[in-house]
Coordinates of C-alpha atoms in Angstrom, one line a residue:
X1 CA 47.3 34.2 -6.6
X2 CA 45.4 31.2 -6.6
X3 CA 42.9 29.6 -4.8
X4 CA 44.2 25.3 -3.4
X5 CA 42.1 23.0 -1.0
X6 CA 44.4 21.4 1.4
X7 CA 43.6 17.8 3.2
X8 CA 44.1 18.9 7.0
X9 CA 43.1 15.9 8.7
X10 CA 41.6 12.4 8.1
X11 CA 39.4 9.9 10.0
X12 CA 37.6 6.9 9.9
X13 CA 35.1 4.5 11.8
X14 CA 33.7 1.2 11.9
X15 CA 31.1 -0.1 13.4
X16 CA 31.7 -2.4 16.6
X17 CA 29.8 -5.5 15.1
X18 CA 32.3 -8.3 13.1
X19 CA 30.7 -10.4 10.8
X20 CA 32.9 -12.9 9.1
X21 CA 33.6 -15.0 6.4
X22 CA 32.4 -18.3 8.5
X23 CA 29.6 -16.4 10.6
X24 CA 28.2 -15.6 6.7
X25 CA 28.9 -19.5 5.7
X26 CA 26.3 -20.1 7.8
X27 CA 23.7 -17.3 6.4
X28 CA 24.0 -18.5 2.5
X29 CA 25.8 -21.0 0.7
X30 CA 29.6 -19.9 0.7
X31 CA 33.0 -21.0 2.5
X32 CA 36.0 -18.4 3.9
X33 CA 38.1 -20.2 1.0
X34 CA 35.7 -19.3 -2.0
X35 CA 35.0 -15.7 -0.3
X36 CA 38.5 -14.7 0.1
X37 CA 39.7 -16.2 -3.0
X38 CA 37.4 -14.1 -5.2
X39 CA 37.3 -10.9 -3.2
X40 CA 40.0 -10.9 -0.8
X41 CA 37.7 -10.0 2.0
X42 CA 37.8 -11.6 5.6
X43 CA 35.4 -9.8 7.6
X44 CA 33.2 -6.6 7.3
X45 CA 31.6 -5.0 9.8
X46 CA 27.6 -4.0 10.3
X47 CA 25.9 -1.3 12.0
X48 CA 24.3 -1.5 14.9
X49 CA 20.1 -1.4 15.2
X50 CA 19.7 2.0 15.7
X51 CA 23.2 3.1 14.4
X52 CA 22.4 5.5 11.7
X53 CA 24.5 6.8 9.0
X54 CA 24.4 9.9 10.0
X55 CA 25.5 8.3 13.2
X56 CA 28.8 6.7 11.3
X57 CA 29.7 9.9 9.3
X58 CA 29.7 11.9 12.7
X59 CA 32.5 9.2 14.4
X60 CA 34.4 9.9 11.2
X61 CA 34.5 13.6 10.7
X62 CA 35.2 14.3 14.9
X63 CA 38.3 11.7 14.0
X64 CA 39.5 13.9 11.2
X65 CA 38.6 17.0 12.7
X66 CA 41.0 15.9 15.7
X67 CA 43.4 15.2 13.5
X68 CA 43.4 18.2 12.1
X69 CA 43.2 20.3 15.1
X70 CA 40.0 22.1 14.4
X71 CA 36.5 22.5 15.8
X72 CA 33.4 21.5 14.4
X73 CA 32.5 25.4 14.8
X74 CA 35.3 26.3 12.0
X75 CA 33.8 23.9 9.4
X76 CA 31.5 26.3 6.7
X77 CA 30.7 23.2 4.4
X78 CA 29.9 19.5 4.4
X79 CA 29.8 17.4 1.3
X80 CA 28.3 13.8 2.5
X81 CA 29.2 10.9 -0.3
X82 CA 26.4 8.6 0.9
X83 CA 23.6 5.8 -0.9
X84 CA 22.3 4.5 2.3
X85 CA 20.7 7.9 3.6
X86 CA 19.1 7.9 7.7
X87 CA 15.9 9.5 5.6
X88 CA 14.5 10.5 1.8
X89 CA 15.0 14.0 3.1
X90 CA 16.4 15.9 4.1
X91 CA 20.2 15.0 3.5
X92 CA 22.1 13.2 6.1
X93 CA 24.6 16.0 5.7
X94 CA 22.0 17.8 7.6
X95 CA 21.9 15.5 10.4
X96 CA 25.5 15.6 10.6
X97 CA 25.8 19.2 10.8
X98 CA 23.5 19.4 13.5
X99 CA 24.8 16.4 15.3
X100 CA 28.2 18.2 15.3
X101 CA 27.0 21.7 15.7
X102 CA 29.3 23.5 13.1
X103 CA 29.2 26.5 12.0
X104 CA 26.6 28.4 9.8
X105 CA 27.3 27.3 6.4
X106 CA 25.9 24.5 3.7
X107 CA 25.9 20.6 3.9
X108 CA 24.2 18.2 1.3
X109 CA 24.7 15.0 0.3
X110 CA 26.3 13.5 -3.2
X111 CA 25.2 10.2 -4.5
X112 CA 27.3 8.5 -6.9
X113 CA 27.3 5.0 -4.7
X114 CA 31.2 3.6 -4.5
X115 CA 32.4 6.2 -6.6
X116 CA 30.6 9.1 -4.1
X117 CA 33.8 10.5 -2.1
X118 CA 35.5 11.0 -5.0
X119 CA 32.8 13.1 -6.6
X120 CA 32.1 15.2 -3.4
X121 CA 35.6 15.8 -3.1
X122 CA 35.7 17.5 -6.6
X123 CA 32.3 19.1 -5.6
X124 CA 33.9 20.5 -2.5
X125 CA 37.8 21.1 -4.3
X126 CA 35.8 22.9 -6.3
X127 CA 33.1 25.2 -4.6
X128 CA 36.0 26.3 -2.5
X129 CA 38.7 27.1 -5.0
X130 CA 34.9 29.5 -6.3
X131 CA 35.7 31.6 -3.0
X132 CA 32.7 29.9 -1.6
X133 CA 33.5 28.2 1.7
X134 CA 36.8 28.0 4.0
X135 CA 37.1 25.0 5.7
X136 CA 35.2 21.6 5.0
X137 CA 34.2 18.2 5.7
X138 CA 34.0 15.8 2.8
X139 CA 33.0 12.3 4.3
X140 CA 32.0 9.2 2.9
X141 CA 29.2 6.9 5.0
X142 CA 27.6 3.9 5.2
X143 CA 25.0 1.7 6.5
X144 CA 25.0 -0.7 3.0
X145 CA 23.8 -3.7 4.6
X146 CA 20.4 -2.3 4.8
X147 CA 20.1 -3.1 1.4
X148 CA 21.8 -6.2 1.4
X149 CA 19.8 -9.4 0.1
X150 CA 21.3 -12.3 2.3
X151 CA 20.0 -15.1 0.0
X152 CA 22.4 -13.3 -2.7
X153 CA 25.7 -14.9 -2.6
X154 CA 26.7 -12.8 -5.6
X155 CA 26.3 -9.8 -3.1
X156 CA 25.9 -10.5 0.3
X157 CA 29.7 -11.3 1.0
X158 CA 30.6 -7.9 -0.9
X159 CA 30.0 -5.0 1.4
X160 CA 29.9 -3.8 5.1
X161 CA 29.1 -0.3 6.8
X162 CA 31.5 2.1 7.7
X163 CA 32.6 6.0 7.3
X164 CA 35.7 7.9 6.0
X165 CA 35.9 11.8 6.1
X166 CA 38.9 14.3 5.7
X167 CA 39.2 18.0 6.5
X168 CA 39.6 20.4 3.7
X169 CA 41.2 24.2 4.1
X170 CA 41.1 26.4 1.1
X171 CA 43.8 29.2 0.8
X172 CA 45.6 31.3 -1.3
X173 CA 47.9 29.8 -2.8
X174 CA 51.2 30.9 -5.3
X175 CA 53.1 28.0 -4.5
X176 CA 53.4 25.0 -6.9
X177 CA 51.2 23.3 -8.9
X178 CA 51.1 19.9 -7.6
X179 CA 50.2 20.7 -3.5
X180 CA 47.2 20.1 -2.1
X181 CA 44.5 18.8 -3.9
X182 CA 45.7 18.8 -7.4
X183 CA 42.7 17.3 -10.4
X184 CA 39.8 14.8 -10.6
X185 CA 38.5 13.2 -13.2
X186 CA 34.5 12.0 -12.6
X187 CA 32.2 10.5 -15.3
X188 CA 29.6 8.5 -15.7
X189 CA 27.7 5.8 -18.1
X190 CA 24.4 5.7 -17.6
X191 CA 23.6 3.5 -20.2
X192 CA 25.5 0.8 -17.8
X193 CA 23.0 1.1 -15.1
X194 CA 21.8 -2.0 -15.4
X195 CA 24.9 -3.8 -14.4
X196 CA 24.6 -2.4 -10.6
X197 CA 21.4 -0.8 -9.1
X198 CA 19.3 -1.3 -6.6
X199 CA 15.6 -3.1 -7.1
X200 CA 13.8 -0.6 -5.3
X201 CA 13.1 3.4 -4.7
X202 CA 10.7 6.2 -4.1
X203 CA 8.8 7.1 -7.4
X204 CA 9.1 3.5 -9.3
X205 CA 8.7 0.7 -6.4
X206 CA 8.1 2.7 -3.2
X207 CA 10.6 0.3 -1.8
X208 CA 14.0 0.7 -0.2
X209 CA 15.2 -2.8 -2.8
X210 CA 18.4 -4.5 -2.7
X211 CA 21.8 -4.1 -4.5
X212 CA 21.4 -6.4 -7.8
X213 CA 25.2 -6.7 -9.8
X214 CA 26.3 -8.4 -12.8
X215 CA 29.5 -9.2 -11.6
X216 CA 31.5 -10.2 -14.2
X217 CA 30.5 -7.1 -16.2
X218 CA 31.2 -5.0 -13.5
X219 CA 34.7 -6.2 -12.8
X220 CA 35.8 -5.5 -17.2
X221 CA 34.4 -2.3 -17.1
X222 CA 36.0 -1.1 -14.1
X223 CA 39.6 -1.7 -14.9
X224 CA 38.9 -0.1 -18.2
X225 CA 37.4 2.6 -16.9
X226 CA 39.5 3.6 -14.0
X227 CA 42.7 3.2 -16.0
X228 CA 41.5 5.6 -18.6
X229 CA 40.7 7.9 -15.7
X230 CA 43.7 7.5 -13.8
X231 CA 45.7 7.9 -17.0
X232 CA 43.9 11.4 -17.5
X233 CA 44.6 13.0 -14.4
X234 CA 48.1 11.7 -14.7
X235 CA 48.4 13.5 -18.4
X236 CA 46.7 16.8 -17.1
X237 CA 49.2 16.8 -14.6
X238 CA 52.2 15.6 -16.4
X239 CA 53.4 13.3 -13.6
X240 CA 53.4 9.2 -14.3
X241 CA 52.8 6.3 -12.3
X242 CA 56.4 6.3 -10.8
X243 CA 55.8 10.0 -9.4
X244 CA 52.7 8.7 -7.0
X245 CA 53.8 7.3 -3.4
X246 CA 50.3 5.8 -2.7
X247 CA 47.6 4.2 -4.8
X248 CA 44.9 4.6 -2.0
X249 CA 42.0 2.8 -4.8
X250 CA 38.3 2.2 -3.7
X251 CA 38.2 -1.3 -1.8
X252 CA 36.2 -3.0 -3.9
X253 CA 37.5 -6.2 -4.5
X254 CA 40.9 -7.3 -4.5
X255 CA 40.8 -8.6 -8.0
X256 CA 39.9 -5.5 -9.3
X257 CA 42.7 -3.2 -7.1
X258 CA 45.1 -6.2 -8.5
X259 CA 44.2 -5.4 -12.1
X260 CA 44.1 -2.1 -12.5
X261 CA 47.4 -1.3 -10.3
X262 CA 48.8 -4.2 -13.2
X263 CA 47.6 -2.0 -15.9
X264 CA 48.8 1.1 -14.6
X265 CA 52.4 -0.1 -13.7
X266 CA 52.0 0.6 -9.8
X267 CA 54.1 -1.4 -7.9
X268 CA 52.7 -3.7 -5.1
X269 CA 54.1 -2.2 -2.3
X270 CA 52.2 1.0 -2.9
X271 CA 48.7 -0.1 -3.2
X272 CA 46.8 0.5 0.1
X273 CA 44.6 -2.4 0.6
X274 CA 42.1 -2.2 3.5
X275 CA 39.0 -4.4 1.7
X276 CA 40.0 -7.7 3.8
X277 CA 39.6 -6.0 7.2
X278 CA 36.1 -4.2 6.1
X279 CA 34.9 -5.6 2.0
X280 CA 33.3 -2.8 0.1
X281 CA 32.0 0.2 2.2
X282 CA 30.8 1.9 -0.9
X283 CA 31.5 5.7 -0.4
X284 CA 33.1 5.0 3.1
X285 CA 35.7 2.9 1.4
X286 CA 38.7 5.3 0.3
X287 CA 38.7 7.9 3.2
X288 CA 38.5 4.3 5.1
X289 CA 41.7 2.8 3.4
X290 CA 43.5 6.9 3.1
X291 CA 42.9 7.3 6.9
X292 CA 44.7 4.2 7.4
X293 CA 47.8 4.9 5.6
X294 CA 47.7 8.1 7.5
X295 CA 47.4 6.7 11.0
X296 CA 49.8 4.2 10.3
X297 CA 52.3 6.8 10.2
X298 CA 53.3 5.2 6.1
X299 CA 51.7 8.0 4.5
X300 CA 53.8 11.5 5.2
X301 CA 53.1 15.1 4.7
X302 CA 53.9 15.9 1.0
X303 CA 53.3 12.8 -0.4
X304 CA 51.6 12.3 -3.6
X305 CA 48.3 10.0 -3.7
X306 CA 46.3 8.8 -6.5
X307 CA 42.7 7.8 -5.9
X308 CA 40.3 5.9 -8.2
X309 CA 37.0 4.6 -7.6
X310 CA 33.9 2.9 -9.9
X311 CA 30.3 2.7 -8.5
X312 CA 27.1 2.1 -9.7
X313 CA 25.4 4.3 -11.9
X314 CA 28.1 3.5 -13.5
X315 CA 29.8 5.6 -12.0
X316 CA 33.5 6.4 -12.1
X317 CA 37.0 8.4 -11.3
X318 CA 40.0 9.4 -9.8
X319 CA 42.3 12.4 -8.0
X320 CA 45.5 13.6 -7.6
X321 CA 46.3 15.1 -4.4
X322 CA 49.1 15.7 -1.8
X323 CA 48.9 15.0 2.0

């Protein structure tokens, strides 16, 4: 009998503060019309001064641990996707375990920038399925534009603050092979940094930076990328396109979800698409967009999702699982 990690509960949160496409006209040199036209985003949202992301990840987890009809006290392990961390150390998962007052167990963080909650999703699918923990929060968070550069139009208009998290249970298992969390599929480039960093850190600059992108780069490797990693947790798994219900992708930018979904053969009418009401939350965005299919009562129990995501680093990958 084996061990299987099963998504109990979802939640999200985003800050109260709206910031849209017209409000931002009048920051840089941009129009609603050229924003949503090449990103699909209408609004994102920012934190407040003094919100922290520790702060944001919190709202998130109590959300999903309501959902799932647990106590923070039950939790034994939290894996925190974040790049916009309250402090250089220790880990905001720290804060966030404290903050909620779970029980004794580990929390860290996991940095892979947009492509983080999928990476601490495998980290915590897989230190559980080791016998390791019981019951834990993986949660996406942030506060990204603290290291936004207004003046950079290329950028600014991108991304927004916000958290995701869902509730993981580990048990023994014997049933079949496709419940519950199912495969992953991480990598990363980092010969590609260069296309998507930030200017700025603790042993080169001593700076917090800015994000710096080369879009156009950006955008060809990701739906190369994400296809090839969609494709091989779909032929580890033997299913295909048809078999997935939802293609909950990381909001990024519209043109990107529209290309790769074209690639892949994944109808329209599945593809959650959340990145108009928030742009790119980084880490936050696909517990964000998977918490909304949930709450909107479209997602059901049993249904099969597919998740893909592509950060900087360059970072990318995707997931199988089953609500």
């Amino acid at each position: 009998m084996a061990k299987r990690s099963f998504i109990r509960g979802t939640g999200s949160y985003l800050p109260e503060r709206v910031l849209t496409n017209e409000e931002l006209s009048t920051m840089v040199e941009t129009t609603d019309a050229w924003i949503q036209e090449r990103t699909g985003i209408k609004k994102r949202h920012v934190a407040a001064d003094g919100e922290l992301t520790s702060d944001i990840a919190v709202q998130a987890a109590t959300r999903a641990l309501q959902a799932a009809g647990m106590q923070a006290s039950e939790i034994d392990l939290i894996v925190l996707a974040t790049t916009t961390p309250d402090q250089t150390f220790p880990a905001t998962a720290t804060a966030v375990q404290a903050k909620l007052g779970t029980g004794p167990g580990a929390a860290f963080d996991v940095q892979a920038v947009c492509s983080g909650f999928l990476f601490a999703l495998a980290t915590a699918d897989s230190l559980m399925k080791q016998g390791l923990f019981h019951k834990a929060l993986v949660i996406g968070a942030e506060t990204f534009t603290r290291i936004i550069d207004w003046s950079d139009r290329g950028t600014c208009v991108l991304f927004g603050d916000g958290g995701g998290a869902v509730v993981l249970e580990c048990i023994d298992w014997d049933g079949p092979d496709d419940a519950g969390v199912i495969t992953h599929h991480i990598r990363t480039d980092g010969t590609k940094s260069d296309l998507l960093y930030v200017d700025g850190g603790v042993s080169s600059t001593g700076t917090i930076g800015h994000v710096r992108m080369e879009g156009n780069r950006v955008f060809k490797h990701a739906v190369t990328n994400i296809s090839a990693a969609i494709e091989a947790v779909l032929t580890e798994t033997g299913l295909t396109s048809a078999d997935i219900d939802w293609f909950v992708p990381h909001q990024a930018n519209k043109r990107i979800l529209d290309g790769v979904a074209k690639k892949m053969s994944i109808p329209e009418e599945k593809v959650v698409v959340t990145v108009s009401e928030h742009a790119n939350t980084s880490a936050a965005s696909i517990p964000l967009a998977l918490d909304h299919v949930v709450r909107s009562g479209r997602a059901k129990p049993g249904d099969l999702i597919l998740s893909e995501a592509m950060g900087g680093g360059f970072s990318w990958g995707a997931s199988l699982f089953r609500l």
